[in-house]
Structure formats: structure tokens, C-alpha cells
Coordinates of N, CA and C in Angstrom, one line a residue:
Chain A
A1170 N 25.5 23.2 6.5 CA 25.2 22.6 7.8 C 24.6 21.2 7.5
A1171 N 24.9 20.2 8.4 CA 24.4 18.9 8.2 C 22.9 18.9 8.4
G1172 N 22.2 18.1 7.6 CA 20.7 18.0 7.7 C 20.3 16.6 8.1
V1173 N 19.1 16.3 8.2 CA 18.5 15.0 8.5 C 18.7 14.2 7.2
I1174 N 19.2 13.0 7.3 CA 19.4 12.1 6.2 C 18.4 10.9 6.3
Q1175 N 17.7 10.7 5.2 CA 16.8 9.5 5.1 C 17.2 8.6 4.0
S1176 N 17.1 7.4 4.2 CA 17.4 6.4 3.2 C 16.4 5.2 3.3
P1177 N 16.0 4.6 2.2 CA 16.3 5.2 0.8 C 15.4 6.4 0.5
R1178 N 15.6 7.1 -0.6 CA 14.7 8.2 -0.9 C 13.5 7.7 -1.6
H1179 N 13.6 6.5 -2.3 CA 12.4 6.0 -3.0 C 12.5 4.4 -2.7
L1180 N 11.3 3.9 -2.6 CA 11.2 2.4 -2.3 C 9.9 1.9 -2.9
I1181 N 10.1 0.8 -3.7 CA 8.9 0.2 -4.3 C 8.8 -1.2 -3.7
K1182 N 7.6 -1.5 -3.2 CA 7.4 -2.9 -2.6 C 6.1 -3.4 -3.1
E1183 N 6.0 -4.8 -3.0 CA 4.7 -5.4 -3.2 C 3.9 -5.5 -2.0
K1184 N 2.6 -5.7 -2.1 CA 1.7 -6.0 -1.0 C 2.3 -7.2 -0.2
R1185 N 2.1 -7.0 1.1 CA 2.5 -8.1 2.1 C 4.0 -8.2 2.3
E1186 N 4.8 -7.4 1.6 CA 6.2 -7.4 1.8 C 6.6 -6.5 3.1
T1187 N 7.8 -6.5 3.4 CA 8.3 -5.6 4.5 C 9.2 -4.5 4.0
A1188 N 9.3 -3.5 4.7 CA 10.2 -2.4 4.3 C 10.8 -1.8 5.6
T1189 N 12.1 -1.3 5.4 CA 12.8 -0.6 6.5 C 13.2 0.7 6.0
L1190 N 12.8 1.7 6.7 CA 13.2 3.1 6.4 C 14.2 3.6 7.5
K1191 N 15.2 4.3 7.1 CA 16.3 4.7 8.0 C 16.3 6.3 8.1
C1192 N 16.7 6.7 9.3 CA 16.8 8.1 9.5 C 18.0 8.4 10.3
Y1193 N 18.8 9.4 9.9 CA 20.0 9.8 10.6 C 19.8 11.3 11.0
P1194 N 19.6 11.5 12.3 CA 19.3 12.9 12.7 C 20.6 13.8 12.6
I1195 N 20.3 15.1 12.7 CA 21.4 16.1 12.7 C 22.3 15.7 13.9
P1196 N 23.6 15.8 13.7 CA 24.5 15.5 14.8 C 24.1 16.3 16.1
R1197 N 24.1 15.6 17.2 CA 23.8 16.0 18.6 C 22.3 16.2 18.8
H1198 N 21.5 15.9 17.8 CA 20.1 15.9 18.1 C 19.8 14.5 18.7
D1199 N 18.9 14.5 19.8 CA 18.7 13.3 20.5 C 17.2 12.8 20.4
T1200 N 16.4 13.6 19.6 CA 15.0 13.2 19.4 C 14.7 13.1 18.0
V1201 N 14.0 12.0 17.7 CA 13.6 11.7 16.3 C 12.1 11.5 16.2
Y1202 N 11.5 12.0 15.2 CA 10.1 11.9 14.9 C 9.8 11.2 13.6
W1203 N 8.8 10.5 13.5 CA 8.4 9.9 12.2 C 7.0 10.4 11.8
Y1204 N 6.8 10.9 10.6 CA 5.5 11.3 10.1 C 5.2 10.6 8.7
Q1205 N 3.9 10.5 8.5 CA 3.5 9.9 7.2 C 2.6 10.9 6.5
Q1206 N 2.9 11.1 5.2 CA 2.1 12.0 4.5 C 1.6 11.3 3.2
G1207 N 0.3 11.0 3.2 CA -0.4 10.4 2.1 C -0.5 11.4 1.0
P1208 N -0.9 11.0 -0.2 CA -1.0 11.9 -1.4 C -2.0 13.0 -1.1
G1209 N -1.6 14.2 -1.2 CA -2.5 15.3 -1.0 C -2.9 15.5 0.4
Q1210 N -2.2 14.9 1.3 CA -2.6 15.0 2.8 C -1.6 15.8 3.6
D1211 N -1.9 16.1 4.8 CA -1.0 16.7 5.7 C -0.2 15.6 6.4
P1212 N 1.0 16.0 6.9 CA 1.8 15.0 7.6 C 1.1 14.5 8.9
Q1213 N 1.1 13.2 9.1 CA 0.5 12.7 10.3 C 1.6 12.1 11.2
F1214 N 1.6 12.4 12.4 CA 2.6 11.9 13.4 C 2.4 10.4 13.6
L1215 N 3.5 9.7 13.5 CA 3.5 8.3 13.8 C 4.1 8.0 15.2
I1216 N 5.3 8.3 15.4 CA 6.0 7.9 16.6 C 7.2 8.8 16.8
S1217 N 7.7 8.9 18.1 CA 8.9 9.7 18.3 C 9.7 9.0 19.4
F1218 N 11.0 9.3 19.4 CA 12.0 8.7 20.3 C 12.8 9.9 20.9
Y1219 N 13.1 9.7 22.2 CA 14.0 10.7 22.9 C 15.0 9.8 23.6
E1220 N 16.3 10.1 23.4 CA 17.3 9.3 24.1 C 17.1 7.8 24.0
K1221 N 16.7 7.4 22.8 CA 16.5 5.9 22.5 C 15.3 5.3 23.2
M1222 N 14.5 6.1 23.8 CA 13.2 5.6 24.4 C 12.0 6.2 23.6
Q1223 N 11.0 5.4 23.4 CA 9.8 6.0 22.8 C 9.2 7.1 23.7
S1224 N 9.0 8.2 23.0 CA 8.5 9.4 23.8 C 7.1 9.7 23.6
D1225 N 6.6 9.3 22.4 CA 5.2 9.6 22.1 C 4.8 8.7 20.9
K1226 N 3.5 8.5 20.9 CA 3.0 7.6 19.8 C 1.7 8.2 19.2
G1227 N 1.7 8.1 17.9 CA 0.5 8.7 17.2 C -0.2 7.6 16.5
S1228 N -0.6 7.8 15.3 CA -1.4 6.9 14.5 C -0.6 5.9 13.8
I1229 N 0.3 5.2 14.5 CA 1.1 4.2 13.9 C 0.4 2.9 13.9
P1230 N 0.3 2.2 12.8 CA -0.4 0.9 12.7 C 0.5 -0.1 13.5
D1231 N -0.2 -1.2 14.0 CA 0.5 -2.2 14.7 C 1.5 -3.0 13.9
R1232 N 1.3 -2.9 12.5 CA 2.2 -3.6 11.6 C 3.5 -2.8 11.5
F1233 N 3.6 -1.6 12.1 CA 4.8 -0.8 12.0 C 5.5 -0.9 13.4
S1234 N 6.8 -0.8 13.4 CA 7.5 -0.7 14.6 C 8.7 0.2 14.3
A1235 N 9.3 0.8 15.3 CA 10.4 1.7 15.2 C 11.3 1.6 16.4
Q1236 N 12.5 2.0 16.2 CA 13.4 2.1 17.4 C 14.5 3.2 17.1
Q1237 N 15.1 3.6 18.1 CA 16.2 4.5 18.0 C 17.4 3.8 18.6
F1238 N 18.5 3.9 17.9 CA 19.7 3.2 18.3 C 20.7 4.1 19.1
S1239 N 21.8 3.4 19.5 CA 22.7 4.1 20.4 C 23.4 5.3 19.7
D1240 N 23.5 5.3 18.4 CA 24.0 6.4 17.7 C 23.0 7.4 17.3
Y1241 N 21.8 7.3 17.8 CA 20.6 8.1 17.6 C 19.9 8.0 16.3
H1242 N 20.4 7.2 15.4 CA 19.7 7.0 14.2 C 18.4 6.1 14.5
S1243 N 17.5 6.2 13.6 CA 16.2 5.5 13.9 C 15.8 4.7 12.6
E1244 N 15.1 3.6 12.9 CA 14.6 2.8 11.8 C 13.1 2.6 12.0
L1245 N 12.4 2.7 10.9 CA 10.9 2.4 10.9 C 10.7 1.1 10.1
N1246 N 10.2 0.1 10.8 CA 10.0 -1.2 10.1 C 8.5 -1.4 9.8
M1247 N 8.3 -1.7 8.6 CA 6.9 -1.8 8.2 C 6.7 -3.2 7.6
S1248 N 5.7 -3.9 8.1 CA 5.5 -5.3 7.7 C 4.1 -5.4 7.1
S1249 N 3.9 -6.5 6.4 CA 2.6 -6.8 5.7 C 2.0 -5.5 5.0
L1250 N 2.9 -5.0 4.2 CA 2.5 -3.7 3.5 C 1.2 -3.8 2.8
E1251 N 0.5 -2.7 2.9 CA -0.8 -2.6 2.2 C -0.7 -1.4 1.2
L1252 N -1.6 -1.4 0.2 CA -1.6 -0.3 -0.8 C -1.7 1.0 -0.1
G1253 N -2.5 1.1 0.9 CA -2.7 2.3 1.7 C -1.5 2.9 2.4
D1254 N -0.4 2.0 2.4 CA 0.8 2.5 3.1 C 1.6 3.4 2.1
S1255 N 1.3 3.4 0.9 CA 2.0 4.3 -0.1 C 1.9 5.7 0.4
A1256 N 3.0 6.3 0.6 CA 3.1 7.7 1.2 C 4.5 8.1 1.2
L1257 N 4.6 9.4 1.6 CA 5.9 10.0 1.8 C 6.1 9.9 3.3
Y1258 N 7.2 9.3 3.8 CA 7.5 9.2 5.2 C 8.7 10.1 5.5
F1259 N 8.4 11.0 6.5 CA 9.3 12.0 6.9 C 9.9 11.6 8.2
C1260 N 11.2 11.9 8.4 CA 11.8 11.8 9.7 C 12.2 13.3 10.0
A1261 N 12.1 13.6 11.3 CA 12.5 14.9 11.8 C 13.3 14.7 13.0
S1262 N 14.2 15.6 13.3 CA 15.0 15.5 14.5 C 15.0 16.9 15.2
S1263 N 15.2 16.8 16.5 CA 15.4 18.0 17.3 C 16.3 17.7 18.5
F1264 N 16.7 18.8 19.2 CA 17.5 18.7 20.4 C 16.6 18.8 21.5
G1265 N 16.3 17.7 22.2 CA 15.4 17.8 23.4 C 14.0 17.6 23.0
L1266 N 13.1 17.5 24.0 CA 11.7 17.2 23.8 C 10.8 18.3 23.9
A1267 N 11.3 19.5 24.4 CA 10.4 20.6 24.7 C 9.6 21.0 23.5
G1268 N 8.3 21.3 23.7 CA 7.4 21.6 22.6 C 7.9 22.6 21.6
G1269 N 8.6 23.6 22.1 CA 9.0 24.7 21.2 C 10.2 24.4 20.4
N1270 N 10.9 23.2 20.7 CA 12.1 22.9 19.9 C 11.8 22.7 18.5
E1271 N 12.6 23.3 17.6 CA 12.3 23.2 16.2 C 12.6 21.8 15.7
Q1272 N 11.7 21.2 14.9 CA 12.0 19.9 14.3 C 12.5 20.2 12.9
F1273 N 13.6 19.6 12.6 CA 14.2 19.7 11.3 C 13.8 18.4 10.5
F1274 N 13.2 18.7 9.4 CA 12.7 17.5 8.6 C 13.7 17.1 7.5
G1275 N 13.8 15.8 7.3 CA 14.5 15.2 6.2 C 13.7 15.3 4.9
P1276 N 14.4 14.9 3.8 CA 13.7 15.0 2.5 C 12.6 14.0 2.3
G1277 N 12.5 13.0 3.2 CA 11.5 12.0 3.0 C 11.9 10.8 2.2
T1278 N 11.2 9.7 2.5 CA 11.3 8.4 1.7 C 9.9 8.2 1.1
R1279 N 9.9 8.1 -0.2 CA 8.6 7.9 -0.9 C 8.5 6.4 -1.1
L1280 N 7.5 5.8 -0.4 CA 7.2 4.4 -0.5 C 6.0 4.2 -1.4
T1281 N 6.2 3.3 -2.3 CA 5.1 2.9 -3.2 C 4.9 1.4 -3.0
V1282 N 3.6 1.1 -2.7 CA 3.3 -0.3 -2.5 C 2.4 -0.7 -3.7
L1283 N 2.8 -1.8 -4.4 CA 2.1 -2.2 -5.6 C 1.3 -3.4 -5.4
Chain B
A560 N -8.1 18.2 22.5 CA -7.0 17.9 21.6 C -6.7 19.1 20.7
Q561 N -5.5 19.3 20.4 CA -5.2 20.4 19.5 C -5.5 20.1 18.1
S562 N -5.8 21.2 17.4 CA -6.1 21.0 15.9 C -5.8 22.3 15.2
V563 N -5.6 22.2 13.9 CA -5.3 23.4 13.1 C -6.2 23.4 11.9
T564 N -6.7 24.5 11.6 CA -7.5 24.7 10.4 C -6.9 25.7 9.4
Q565 N -6.7 25.3 8.2 CA -6.3 26.2 7.1 C -7.5 26.2 6.1
P566 N -8.3 27.2 6.2 CA -9.5 27.2 5.4 C -9.4 27.3 3.9
D567 N -8.2 27.7 3.4 CA -8.0 27.8 2.0 C -7.2 26.7 1.5
I568 N -7.8 25.9 0.6 CA -7.0 24.7 0.0 C -6.1 25.2 -1.0
H569 N -6.5 26.1 -1.9 CA -5.7 26.7 -2.9 C -5.9 28.2 -2.9
I570 N -4.8 28.9 -3.2 CA -4.8 30.4 -3.3 C -3.9 30.7 -4.5
T571 N -4.4 31.6 -5.4 CA -3.7 32.1 -6.5 C -3.4 33.6 -6.4
V572 N -2.1 33.9 -6.5 CA -1.7 35.3 -6.3 C -0.9 35.7 -7.5
S573 N -1.0 36.9 -7.9 CA -0.2 37.4 -9.0 C 1.2 37.8 -8.4
E574 N 2.2 37.5 -9.2 CA 3.6 37.8 -8.8 C 3.7 39.3 -8.5
G575 N 4.3 39.6 -7.3 CA 4.4 41.0 -6.9 C 3.3 41.4 -6.0
A576 N 2.2 40.7 -5.9 CA 1.1 41.0 -5.1 C 1.4 40.5 -3.6
S577 N 0.6 41.0 -2.7 CA 0.7 40.6 -1.3 C 0.0 39.3 -1.1
L578 N 0.4 38.6 0.0 CA -0.1 37.3 0.3 C -0.5 37.2 1.7
E579 N -1.7 36.6 2.0 CA -2.0 36.2 3.4 C -2.6 34.8 3.4
L580 N -2.0 33.9 4.1 CA -2.5 32.6 4.3 C -3.1 32.4 5.7
R581 N -4.3 31.9 5.8 CA -5.0 31.9 7.1 C -4.7 30.6 7.8
C582 N -4.6 30.7 9.1 CA -4.5 29.5 10.0 C -5.2 29.8 11.3
N583 N -6.0 28.9 11.7 CA -6.7 29.0 13.0 C -6.4 27.7 13.8
Y584 N -6.2 27.9 15.1 CA -5.8 26.7 15.9 C -6.8 26.5 17.0
S585 N -6.8 25.4 17.5 CA -7.7 25.1 18.7 C -6.8 24.4 19.8
Y586 N -6.7 25.1 20.9 CA -5.9 24.6 22.0 C -6.2 25.4 23.2
G587 N -6.2 24.8 24.3 CA -6.6 25.5 25.5 C -5.7 26.6 26.0
A588 N -4.4 26.4 25.9 CA -3.4 27.3 26.3 C -2.7 28.0 25.1
T589 N -1.8 28.7 25.4 CA -1.0 29.3 24.3 C -0.1 28.3 23.7
P590 N -0.3 28.0 22.5 CA 0.5 26.9 21.8 C 1.8 27.4 21.2
Y591 N 2.6 26.5 20.8 CA 3.7 26.9 20.0 C 3.2 26.7 18.5
L592 N 3.5 27.7 17.7 CA 2.9 27.8 16.3 C 4.0 27.9 15.3
F593 N 3.8 27.2 14.2 CA 4.8 27.1 13.2 C 4.2 27.2 11.8
W594 N 5.0 27.7 10.9 CA 4.6 27.7 9.5 C 5.8 27.0 8.7
Y595 N 5.4 25.9 8.0 CA 6.3 25.2 7.1 C 5.9 25.3 5.7
V596 N 6.9 25.2 4.8 CA 6.7 25.3 3.4 C 7.2 24.0 2.8
Q597 N 6.5 23.5 1.8 CA 6.9 22.2 1.1 C 6.8 22.4 -0.4
S598 N 7.9 22.3 -1.1 CA 7.9 22.2 -2.5 C 7.6 20.8 -3.0
P599 N 7.1 20.7 -4.2 CA 6.7 19.3 -4.6 C 7.8 18.3 -4.5
G600 N 7.4 17.2 -3.8 CA 8.3 16.1 -3.6 C 9.4 16.3 -2.7
Q601 N 9.4 17.5 -2.0 CA 10.4 17.8 -1.0 C 10.0 17.7 0.4
G602 N 11.0 17.9 1.3 CA 10.7 17.9 2.7 C 10.1 19.2 3.2
L603 N 9.9 19.3 4.4 CA 9.3 20.5 5.0 C 10.4 21.5 5.6
Q604 N 10.2 22.7 5.2 CA 11.2 23.7 5.6 C 10.5 24.7 6.6
L605 N 11.1 25.0 7.7 CA 10.5 25.9 8.7 C 10.6 27.3 8.2
L606 N 9.5 28.1 8.1 CA 9.5 29.5 7.7 C 9.7 30.4 8.9
L607 N 8.9 30.1 10.0 CA 8.9 30.9 11.2 C 8.2 30.1 12.3
K608 N 8.3 30.7 13.5 CA 7.7 30.0 14.6 C 7.3 31.1 15.7
Y609 N 6.3 30.8 16.5 CA 5.9 31.7 17.6 C 5.9 30.9 18.9
F610 N 6.6 31.4 19.9 CA 6.5 30.8 21.2 C 5.8 31.7 22.2
S611 N 6.3 32.9 22.2 CA 5.8 33.9 23.2 C 6.4 35.3 22.8
G612 N 5.9 36.3 23.6 CA 6.5 37.6 23.3 C 5.8 38.3 22.2
D613 N 6.6 39.0 21.4 CA 6.1 39.8 20.3 C 5.2 39.0 19.4
T614 N 4.0 39.4 19.2 CA 3.1 38.6 18.4 C 3.3 38.7 16.9
L615 N 4.2 39.5 16.4 CA 4.5 39.6 15.0 C 5.9 39.0 14.9
V616 N 6.0 37.9 14.2 CA 7.3 37.2 14.1 C 7.7 37.2 12.6
Q617 N 9.0 37.4 12.5 CA 9.6 37.4 11.1 C 10.3 36.1 10.9
G618 N 10.2 35.7 9.6 CA 10.8 34.4 9.2 C 11.7 34.6 8.0
I619 N 12.0 33.5 7.4 CA 12.9 33.5 6.3 C 12.1 33.8 5.0
K620 N 12.8 34.2 4.0 CA 12.3 34.4 2.6 C 11.3 35.6 2.7
G621 N 11.4 36.5 3.6 CA 10.5 37.7 3.6 C 9.1 37.4 4.2
F622 N 8.9 36.3 4.8 CA 7.6 36.0 5.4 C 7.5 36.5 6.8
E623 N 6.3 36.8 7.3 CA 6.0 37.1 8.6 C 4.7 36.6 9.0
A624 N 4.4 36.4 10.3 CA 3.1 35.9 10.8 C 2.8 36.7 12.1
E625 N 1.5 36.8 12.3 CA 1.0 37.5 13.4 C 0.1 36.6 14.3
F626 N 0.4 36.4 15.5 CA -0.4 35.7 16.5 C -1.4 36.5 17.1
K627 N -2.7 36.1 16.9 CA -3.8 36.9 17.5 C -4.6 35.9 18.4
R628 N -4.3 36.1 19.7 CA -4.9 35.1 20.7 C -6.5 35.2 20.7
S629 N -7.0 36.4 20.5 CA -8.4 36.6 20.6 C -9.1 35.9 19.4
Q630 N -8.4 35.8 18.3 CA -9.0 35.1 17.1 C -8.4 33.7 16.9
S631 N -7.6 33.3 17.8 CA -6.9 31.9 17.7 C -6.4 31.8 16.3
S632 N -5.7 32.8 15.9 CA -5.2 32.8 14.5 C -3.7 33.0 14.5
F633 N -3.1 32.6 13.4 CA -1.6 32.7 13.2 C -1.4 32.8 11.7
N634 N -1.8 33.9 11.1 CA -1.8 34.1 9.6 C -0.4 34.5 9.1
L635 N -0.1 33.9 8.0 CA 1.2 34.1 7.3 C 1.0 35.2 6.2
R636 N 2.0 36.1 6.2 CA 1.9 37.1 5.2 C 3.3 37.4 4.5
K637 N 3.1 37.9 3.3 CA 4.3 38.3 2.6 C 3.9 39.5 1.7
P638 N 4.6 40.6 1.7 CA 4.2 41.8 1.0 C 4.3 41.7 -0.5
S639 N 5.2 40.9 -1.0 CA 5.3 40.8 -2.4 C 5.8 39.4 -2.8
V640 N 4.9 38.7 -3.5 CA 5.1 37.3 -3.8 C 6.0 37.1 -5.0
H641 N 6.9 36.2 -4.9 CA 7.8 35.8 -6.1 C 7.3 34.5 -6.6
W642 N 7.6 34.2 -7.9 CA 7.2 33.0 -8.5 C 7.8 31.8 -7.8
S643 N 8.9 31.9 -7.2 CA 9.6 30.8 -6.4 C 8.8 30.5 -5.1
D644 N 7.9 31.3 -4.7 CA 7.1 31.0 -3.5 C 6.0 30.0 -3.7
A645 N 5.8 29.7 -5.0 CA 4.7 28.7 -5.3 C 5.1 27.3 -4.6
A646 N 4.2 26.9 -3.7 CA 4.5 25.7 -2.9 C 3.3 25.4 -2.1
E647 N 3.4 24.4 -1.2 CA 2.3 24.2 -0.3 C 2.8 24.6 1.1
Y648 N 1.9 25.3 1.8 CA 2.2 25.9 3.1 C 1.4 25.2 4.2
F649 N 2.1 24.8 5.2 CA 1.4 24.1 6.3 C 1.6 24.9 7.6
C650 N 0.5 25.1 8.3 CA 0.5 25.7 9.6 C 0.5 24.5 10.6
A651 N 1.3 24.6 11.7 CA 1.3 23.5 12.7 C 1.3 24.0 14.1
V652 N 0.9 23.2 15.0 CA 0.8 23.6 16.4 C 1.4 22.5 17.2
N653 N 2.0 22.9 18.3 CA 2.7 22.0 19.2 C 2.2 22.4 20.6
S654 N 1.7 21.4 21.4 CA 1.1 21.8 22.6 C 2.1 22.0 23.8
G655 N 3.3 21.8 23.5 CA 4.3 21.9 24.6 C 4.9 20.6 24.9
Y656 N 4.4 19.5 24.3 CA 5.1 18.3 24.3 C 5.8 18.2 22.9
S657 N 5.9 17.1 22.3 CA 6.8 17.1 21.1 C 6.0 17.0 19.8
T658 N 4.8 16.5 19.8 CA 4.1 16.2 18.6 C 3.6 17.4 17.8
L659 N 3.9 17.5 16.6 CA 3.4 18.6 15.7 C 2.0 18.1 15.1
T660 N 1.0 19.0 15.2 CA -0.2 18.7 14.5 C -0.3 19.7 13.4
F661 N -0.5 19.2 12.2 CA -0.5 20.1 11.0 C -1.9 20.4 10.5
G662 N -2.0 21.5 9.9 CA -3.3 21.8 9.1 C -3.2 21.0 7.8
K663 N -4.3 21.1 7.0 CA -4.4 20.4 5.8 C -3.5 21.0 4.7
G664 N -3.0 22.2 4.9 CA -2.2 22.8 3.9 C -2.9 23.7 3.0
T665 N -2.2 24.7 2.5 CA -2.7 25.6 1.5 C -1.7 25.6 0.3
M666 N -2.2 25.3 -0.9 CA -1.4 25.3 -2.1 C -1.4 26.7 -2.7
L667 N -0.2 27.3 -2.8 CA -0.1 28.7 -3.3 C 0.4 28.6 -4.8
L668 N -0.4 29.2 -5.6 CA -0.1 29.3 -7.1 C 0.2 30.7 -7.3
V669 N 1.3 31.0 -8.1 CA 1.7 32.3 -8.4 C 1.5 32.5 -9.9
S670 N 0.7 33.5 -10.3 CA 0.5 33.8 -11.7 C 1.4 34.9 -12.2
P671 N 1.8 34.9 -13.4 CA 2.7 35.9 -13.9 C 2.0 37.3 -14.0

């Protein structure tokens, strides 16, 4: 079965650079979520989109922005990168916004900021 | 606000022994509860979930969990642990909207 695809899987950037992470949800899933997992930490919710509109916002820094496109894929744009942004970034997708809907997670993008 | 507490950071279990991972949640109403497993460097895989109804839920890989409203708990159990179960386990709660709130995780180590 098709899963959530994230690219790239690994990314190395310098401080103050920008990065773009991409997420391709499971076909027919209309909701995408972004989570950040720091080293040894639990995943923290950043932002979500439903039908191309922002549906919820968590602890996403102002330096980050995201959007969902017409084909439902999503991109997380990160600017002025800081050392503390080094983390595993997960994308998850679901069908619909209801709380009980299962979120399927991608393998993550490991971002390292030097 | 909803929150999840996993009181055990690490647990070591002998292979073949039983396992129980603890999870307590804080939320005003009955939440949606989930257990995810994460192998090193990997994504999160859903083991099981509770929405309503039978308080004992069965999941994949032989795992089960029991929802106890009186104790605000959703503990994960497995009768016989295999070495391949070594991973980090996250309990998560969803209030009925979309955001998942995770616990800090419990790292399971399996000894021979």
C-alpha cells in the first residue's frame, strides 16, 4: 500500500540558510500534518492543512511557513535556520479532520543545521 | 489543555517476559488515544487506538491496551516480548480535533 512520502530524507544546511521539506500524502488523503521531533524528544505538532487550508497551528516558529497544494502535497519552508532547528521532521496524512482519524506518518526528514 | 504522561523513560524486559507500558492522559472528556512505536531513525507506526466502546483494544504485533477512565490511563501490554520489539513507544491523545499530543516516550530494551 502507498505510504506518506517525504523528501529529502536527509538535509544538511548552514545557519541562516533556508530549507524546503516536501510531503506527499497517501492518495485520497486530504489532510496533512507537520511534526518536529528534536533529539530524544517527543514529536511536537507544528501545523496542519485540510483541503489546502490551514486547519490548526502549533508551535511553529514565525521563520517557518507551510502550504498545501492543489494535488494535496505540502511543503514546509524554513528560513534563517538555527542550530536548534536540527531535528527529525515528520509529515502525516489522514482522510478528513475528525479527531479519531488515523494519522499515517512518513519516514521523516532529518535536518541538520551546522 | 490535553497532556500525556509516560512515567517510565526506559524499561528493560527479558525476551519472552510480559510487558506493560504506562500512559496517563489529562483531558476533560473522553479522548481518542493512540499508541505508536518508533524504531531508531524511523517514522511512527500506529500500534492501536481507542475511540469508544470496548475498553480493551487489540493492535498489531500482539499488543493490546486497556482504557481505564477512572484512572485516566491507557496502558500498553504484550504477554511475551520479542527482541524485535525493542524500540521507543509513544502514547498520544487527540481531543477530537486533529492535533496529536504525544507523551515523552518510553524506550523499551529487550535483554536476551
